[in-house]
XYZ file of C-alpha atoms in Angstrom:
302
model
C -18.250 -11.407 -28.293
C -17.632 -9.099 -25.345
C -19.798 -10.430 -22.667
C -20.378 -14.189 -21.638
C -22.653 -15.881 -18.961
C -20.752 -19.322 -18.476
C -23.616 -21.645 -17.347
C -22.708 -23.705 -13.810
C -23.273 -27.223 -15.129
C -19.909 -26.704 -17.377
C -17.438 -29.076 -16.382
C -13.550 -28.137 -16.574
C -12.373 -29.027 -19.850
C -15.708 -27.354 -21.183
C -14.863 -24.222 -19.485
C -11.230 -24.175 -20.292
C -12.124 -25.079 -24.292
C -14.770 -22.137 -23.928
C -12.602 -19.558 -22.910
C -10.091 -20.617 -25.310
C -12.470 -19.454 -28.260
C -13.563 -16.461 -26.753
C -9.899 -14.205 -27.357
C -11.870 -10.879 -27.297
C -14.055 -11.585 -24.151
C -14.423 -8.296 -21.994
C -16.983 -9.179 -19.579
C -17.322 -13.259 -18.323
C -19.846 -14.062 -15.779
C -19.220 -17.898 -13.910
C -20.927 -19.611 -11.293
C -18.407 -20.891 -9.287
C -17.115 -24.428 -10.682
C -17.618 -27.583 -8.618
C -13.673 -27.858 -9.588
C -11.495 -26.205 -7.604
C -7.937 -25.784 -9.286
C -8.574 -22.652 -10.838
C -6.906 -23.597 -13.895
C -8.981 -22.092 -15.685
C -8.095 -18.723 -14.618
C -5.009 -18.502 -16.610
C -6.901 -19.013 -19.888
C -8.948 -15.930 -19.395
C -7.762 -13.327 -22.377
C -6.270 -10.527 -22.109
C -9.040 -8.372 -23.374
C -11.062 -9.493 -20.286
C -11.771 -6.432 -18.377
C -14.656 -7.607 -15.717
C -14.867 -10.840 -14.037
C -17.870 -11.994 -11.591
C -17.772 -15.405 -9.896
C -20.461 -16.121 -7.675
C -21.397 -19.268 -5.286
C -24.541 -21.025 -5.904
C -26.748 -19.306 -3.576
C -26.346 -16.333 -5.027
C -29.474 -14.436 -6.345
C -28.519 -11.192 -6.906
C -25.268 -10.482 -8.338
C -23.176 -7.308 -7.916
C -20.822 -6.188 -10.582
C -17.427 -4.701 -9.488
C -17.708 -1.683 -12.131
C -14.470 -1.344 -14.297
C -11.703 0.319 -12.680
C -8.530 1.498 -14.014
C -6.805 -0.672 -17.232
C -6.408 -3.656 -15.418
C -9.213 -6.323 -14.500
C -12.170 -5.948 -12.095
C -12.979 -8.832 -10.494
C -16.097 -9.299 -8.041
C -16.391 -12.488 -5.517
C -19.603 -13.402 -3.919
C -20.692 -16.458 -2.018
C -17.593 -18.152 -2.860
C -15.054 -20.186 -0.783
C -11.634 -18.278 0.494
C -9.599 -20.450 -1.332
C -10.867 -18.719 -4.795
C -9.172 -15.724 -3.656
C -5.692 -17.834 -3.395
C -6.459 -19.069 -6.936
C -7.040 -15.500 -8.449
C -3.843 -14.314 -6.836
C -1.723 -17.228 -8.200
C -3.145 -17.215 -11.686
C -4.115 -14.005 -12.282
C -1.630 -11.576 -10.114
C -1.102 -8.278 -11.100
C -3.828 -7.867 -13.894
C -6.437 -7.241 -11.180
C -6.721 -3.660 -10.300
C -10.006 -3.983 -8.454
C -11.018 -6.699 -6.263
C -14.733 -6.750 -4.503
C -15.675 -9.497 -2.304
C -18.175 -10.563 0.586
C -15.220 -13.075 2.100
C -13.373 -11.807 4.986
C -9.663 -10.999 4.057
C -7.237 -11.819 6.890
C -3.849 -11.455 4.759
C -3.508 -10.025 1.799
C -1.922 -12.198 -1.128
C 1.512 -10.582 -1.997
C -0.042 -10.565 -5.636
C -2.498 -8.541 -4.820
C -0.859 -5.415 -2.972
C -1.092 -3.709 -6.072
C -4.970 -3.671 -6.207
C -7.942 -1.834 -4.463
C -9.620 -4.739 -1.978
C -12.921 -3.932 -1.288
C -14.522 -6.092 1.343
C -18.502 -5.760 1.169
C -20.247 -4.033 2.690
C -17.898 -1.337 3.956
C -14.431 -2.284 4.115
C -11.712 -0.829 1.756
C -8.217 -1.660 1.494
C -6.219 0.774 -0.487
C -2.728 -0.346 -2.293
C 0.694 1.484 -1.712
C 1.191 4.142 -3.671
C -2.106 5.874 -3.698
C -2.828 7.930 -6.766
C -6.029 10.506 -8.131
C -7.768 6.992 -9.653
C -7.657 5.297 -6.085
C -8.598 8.974 -4.196
C -11.930 8.770 -6.638
C -12.489 5.308 -6.246
C -12.304 6.078 -2.163
C -14.730 9.185 -2.685
C -16.899 7.158 -4.809
C -17.303 4.810 -1.655
C -17.320 7.474 0.856
C -20.887 6.644 2.506
C -20.457 3.017 3.140
C -16.962 2.749 3.927
C -16.373 2.401 7.763
C -13.095 0.769 7.722
C -10.127 1.657 5.662
C -6.315 0.356 5.560
C -3.563 2.599 4.065
C -0.251 2.249 3.616
C 1.841 4.718 5.953
C 3.462 6.933 3.008
C 0.027 7.408 1.449
C -1.481 9.061 4.852
C -0.038 12.684 4.049
C -2.550 12.378 0.691
C -5.359 11.515 2.823
C -5.906 14.804 4.483
C -9.422 15.832 4.347
C -9.950 12.551 1.999
C -11.187 10.131 4.804
C -14.811 9.048 4.145
C -17.356 10.777 6.547
C -18.944 7.631 8.211
C -15.331 6.012 8.708
C -14.839 4.524 12.130
C -11.557 2.515 11.862
C -8.544 3.439 10.311
C -5.408 1.099 9.722
C -2.200 2.387 8.739
C 0.276 0.080 7.486
C 4.155 -0.199 6.956
C 5.426 -1.783 3.500
C 5.919 -5.115 5.277
C 2.727 -5.742 6.937
C 0.070 -8.270 5.194
C -2.387 -8.723 7.824
C -4.702 -5.095 8.345
C -5.521 -5.324 12.082
C -8.379 -3.290 12.835
C -8.716 -1.235 15.581
C -11.270 -1.744 18.435
C -14.406 0.680 18.049
C -16.527 1.759 20.972
C -19.979 3.276 19.490
C -20.315 4.782 23.091
C -17.113 7.206 21.830
C -17.186 9.447 18.889
C -14.722 9.697 16.748
C -11.927 7.714 14.763
C -9.886 4.805 16.095
C -6.682 4.107 14.363
C -4.233 1.147 14.397
C -0.838 1.673 13.449
C 1.308 -1.333 11.951
C 5.037 -1.621 11.680
C 5.394 2.363 10.694
C 7.979 4.615 11.554
C 7.482 6.910 14.572
C 6.854 9.888 12.349
C 3.959 8.532 10.848
C 2.333 9.511 14.342
C 2.693 13.024 13.563
C 0.495 12.742 10.291
C -2.882 11.690 12.351
C -3.311 15.243 13.511
C -3.264 16.373 10.100
C -6.019 14.211 9.036
C -8.826 17.007 10.240
C -10.640 13.997 11.800
C -11.012 13.180 15.785
C -8.887 10.400 17.023
C -10.506 9.055 20.190
C -8.198 5.935 20.376
C -4.923 4.499 18.796
C -3.666 1.321 18.880
C 0.303 0.585 17.787
C 1.908 -2.330 17.204
C 5.427 -3.067 15.940
C 6.576 0.368 15.948
C 10.293 -0.287 16.219
C 11.771 3.051 16.178
C 9.173 4.469 19.270
C 11.842 4.313 21.776
C 12.370 5.962 24.898
C 14.482 8.715 22.780
C 12.183 9.145 20.166
C 8.452 10.049 21.941
C 8.083 13.336 20.672
C 5.909 12.527 17.964
C 3.533 10.566 20.397
C 3.339 13.329 23.219
C 2.777 16.035 20.446
C -0.206 13.872 19.223
C -1.777 13.328 22.666
C -1.524 17.190 23.190
C -2.813 17.955 19.312
C -5.642 15.229 19.539
C -7.391 16.538 22.413
C -10.360 13.813 22.246
C -7.589 10.992 22.246
C -8.811 9.045 25.512
C -7.571 5.884 24.721
C -4.146 4.559 23.808
C -2.911 0.947 23.034
C 0.691 0.290 23.221
C 2.420 -2.818 21.959
C 6.006 -2.090 22.954
C 9.373 -2.738 24.690
C 8.790 -2.779 28.820
C 11.486 0.393 28.741
C 9.480 2.564 26.263
C 6.292 1.434 27.817
C 7.594 3.437 31.241
C 8.771 6.026 29.275
C 5.352 6.859 27.358
C 3.765 6.520 30.708
C 5.980 9.004 32.668
C 5.855 11.161 29.379
C 1.473 10.995 29.628
C 1.673 11.869 33.358
C 4.389 14.615 32.807
C 2.231 16.196 29.732
C -0.220 19.017 29.828
C -3.394 16.600 29.174
C -5.462 19.920 29.463
C -9.550 19.286 29.640
C -12.101 17.351 27.707
C -15.134 18.472 25.631
C -16.926 18.783 29.357
C -14.483 21.123 31.078
C -13.393 18.307 33.313
C -9.895 17.340 33.599
C -8.822 15.082 30.762
C -7.613 11.215 31.577
C -6.167 8.780 29.182
C -6.311 5.298 29.106
C -3.098 3.669 28.740
C -3.401 -0.226 27.955
C -0.541 -2.443 27.693
C 0.414 -6.389 27.011
C -0.230 -8.504 30.543
C 3.714 -8.596 31.247
C 3.621 -5.306 30.753
C 0.689 -4.200 32.922
C 2.217 -6.001 36.087
C 5.354 -3.345 35.900
C 3.255 -0.827 35.157
C -0.009 -0.584 37.074
C 1.407 0.817 39.918
C 2.974 3.720 38.046
C -0.769 4.566 37.188
C -2.084 8.199 38.063
C -5.461 9.865 38.357
C -5.030 11.334 34.783
C -3.087 8.628 33.492
C -4.973 4.493 33.841
C -3.129 1.569 33.069
C -4.897 -1.380 31.997
C -4.150 -4.633 30.691
C -4.651 -5.127 27.253
C -6.163 -8.468 26.219
C -5.081 -8.744 22.321
């Protein structure tokens, strides 16, 4: 037997016994059990390639499709703790996770998997290869939010989905992607950087996309002495109009000074270009008096 649809009325002991009797199972559909221990997950046979877990109200199942040689999992209409059980019991076996539950933290056991949060979000693991790029291309028309590791950014040149609105670029220690704000009135791409090296900023200009908003978090080596990648970005991305900056006060002052001294050129309408610099409250109190008619300073209400 390669496919089995487990009835929702099964108890934990019955489901456990059933799984032990199906050593060659490849596809399994389970209505989310009333019990929540997740013990049955550790009994899934190594032959399993596709697992679909549905909540009690789901009427139109969405299979994830198979990806790679590991386990592809689809969760629909289930509680968020099911993801924790999956990570704990199945760990690195999972290569693709599709869910309609909003994920705020990536469990460490799932950092090697593609996570697709329905209907429009994809979180790619570090170490993007041809198979991950193929999966991304297959989702080009629906993806509006994408999170990638900083090390993989150069590989994404020319590969970003057509309808992408928000791009999160994360460093190796980041487990909670922070999605940038997006203004539907401003065309272009909103980008957030988390825990990355300053030179990551330089790669944004190579994405062949118009970056209009940039948020920078925890970029520790973006200091008063290493602003070149940021000033370079401002000059090359002529549509960049909003910069959110979470940094030290000294770096904030240096960024403001550099922006005021930079040749900002003109916007697409031929008007003198302006940039809105948003900073945390305590920094805003120090910098607001230093704003100019080309570089505005506002409080970042995070």
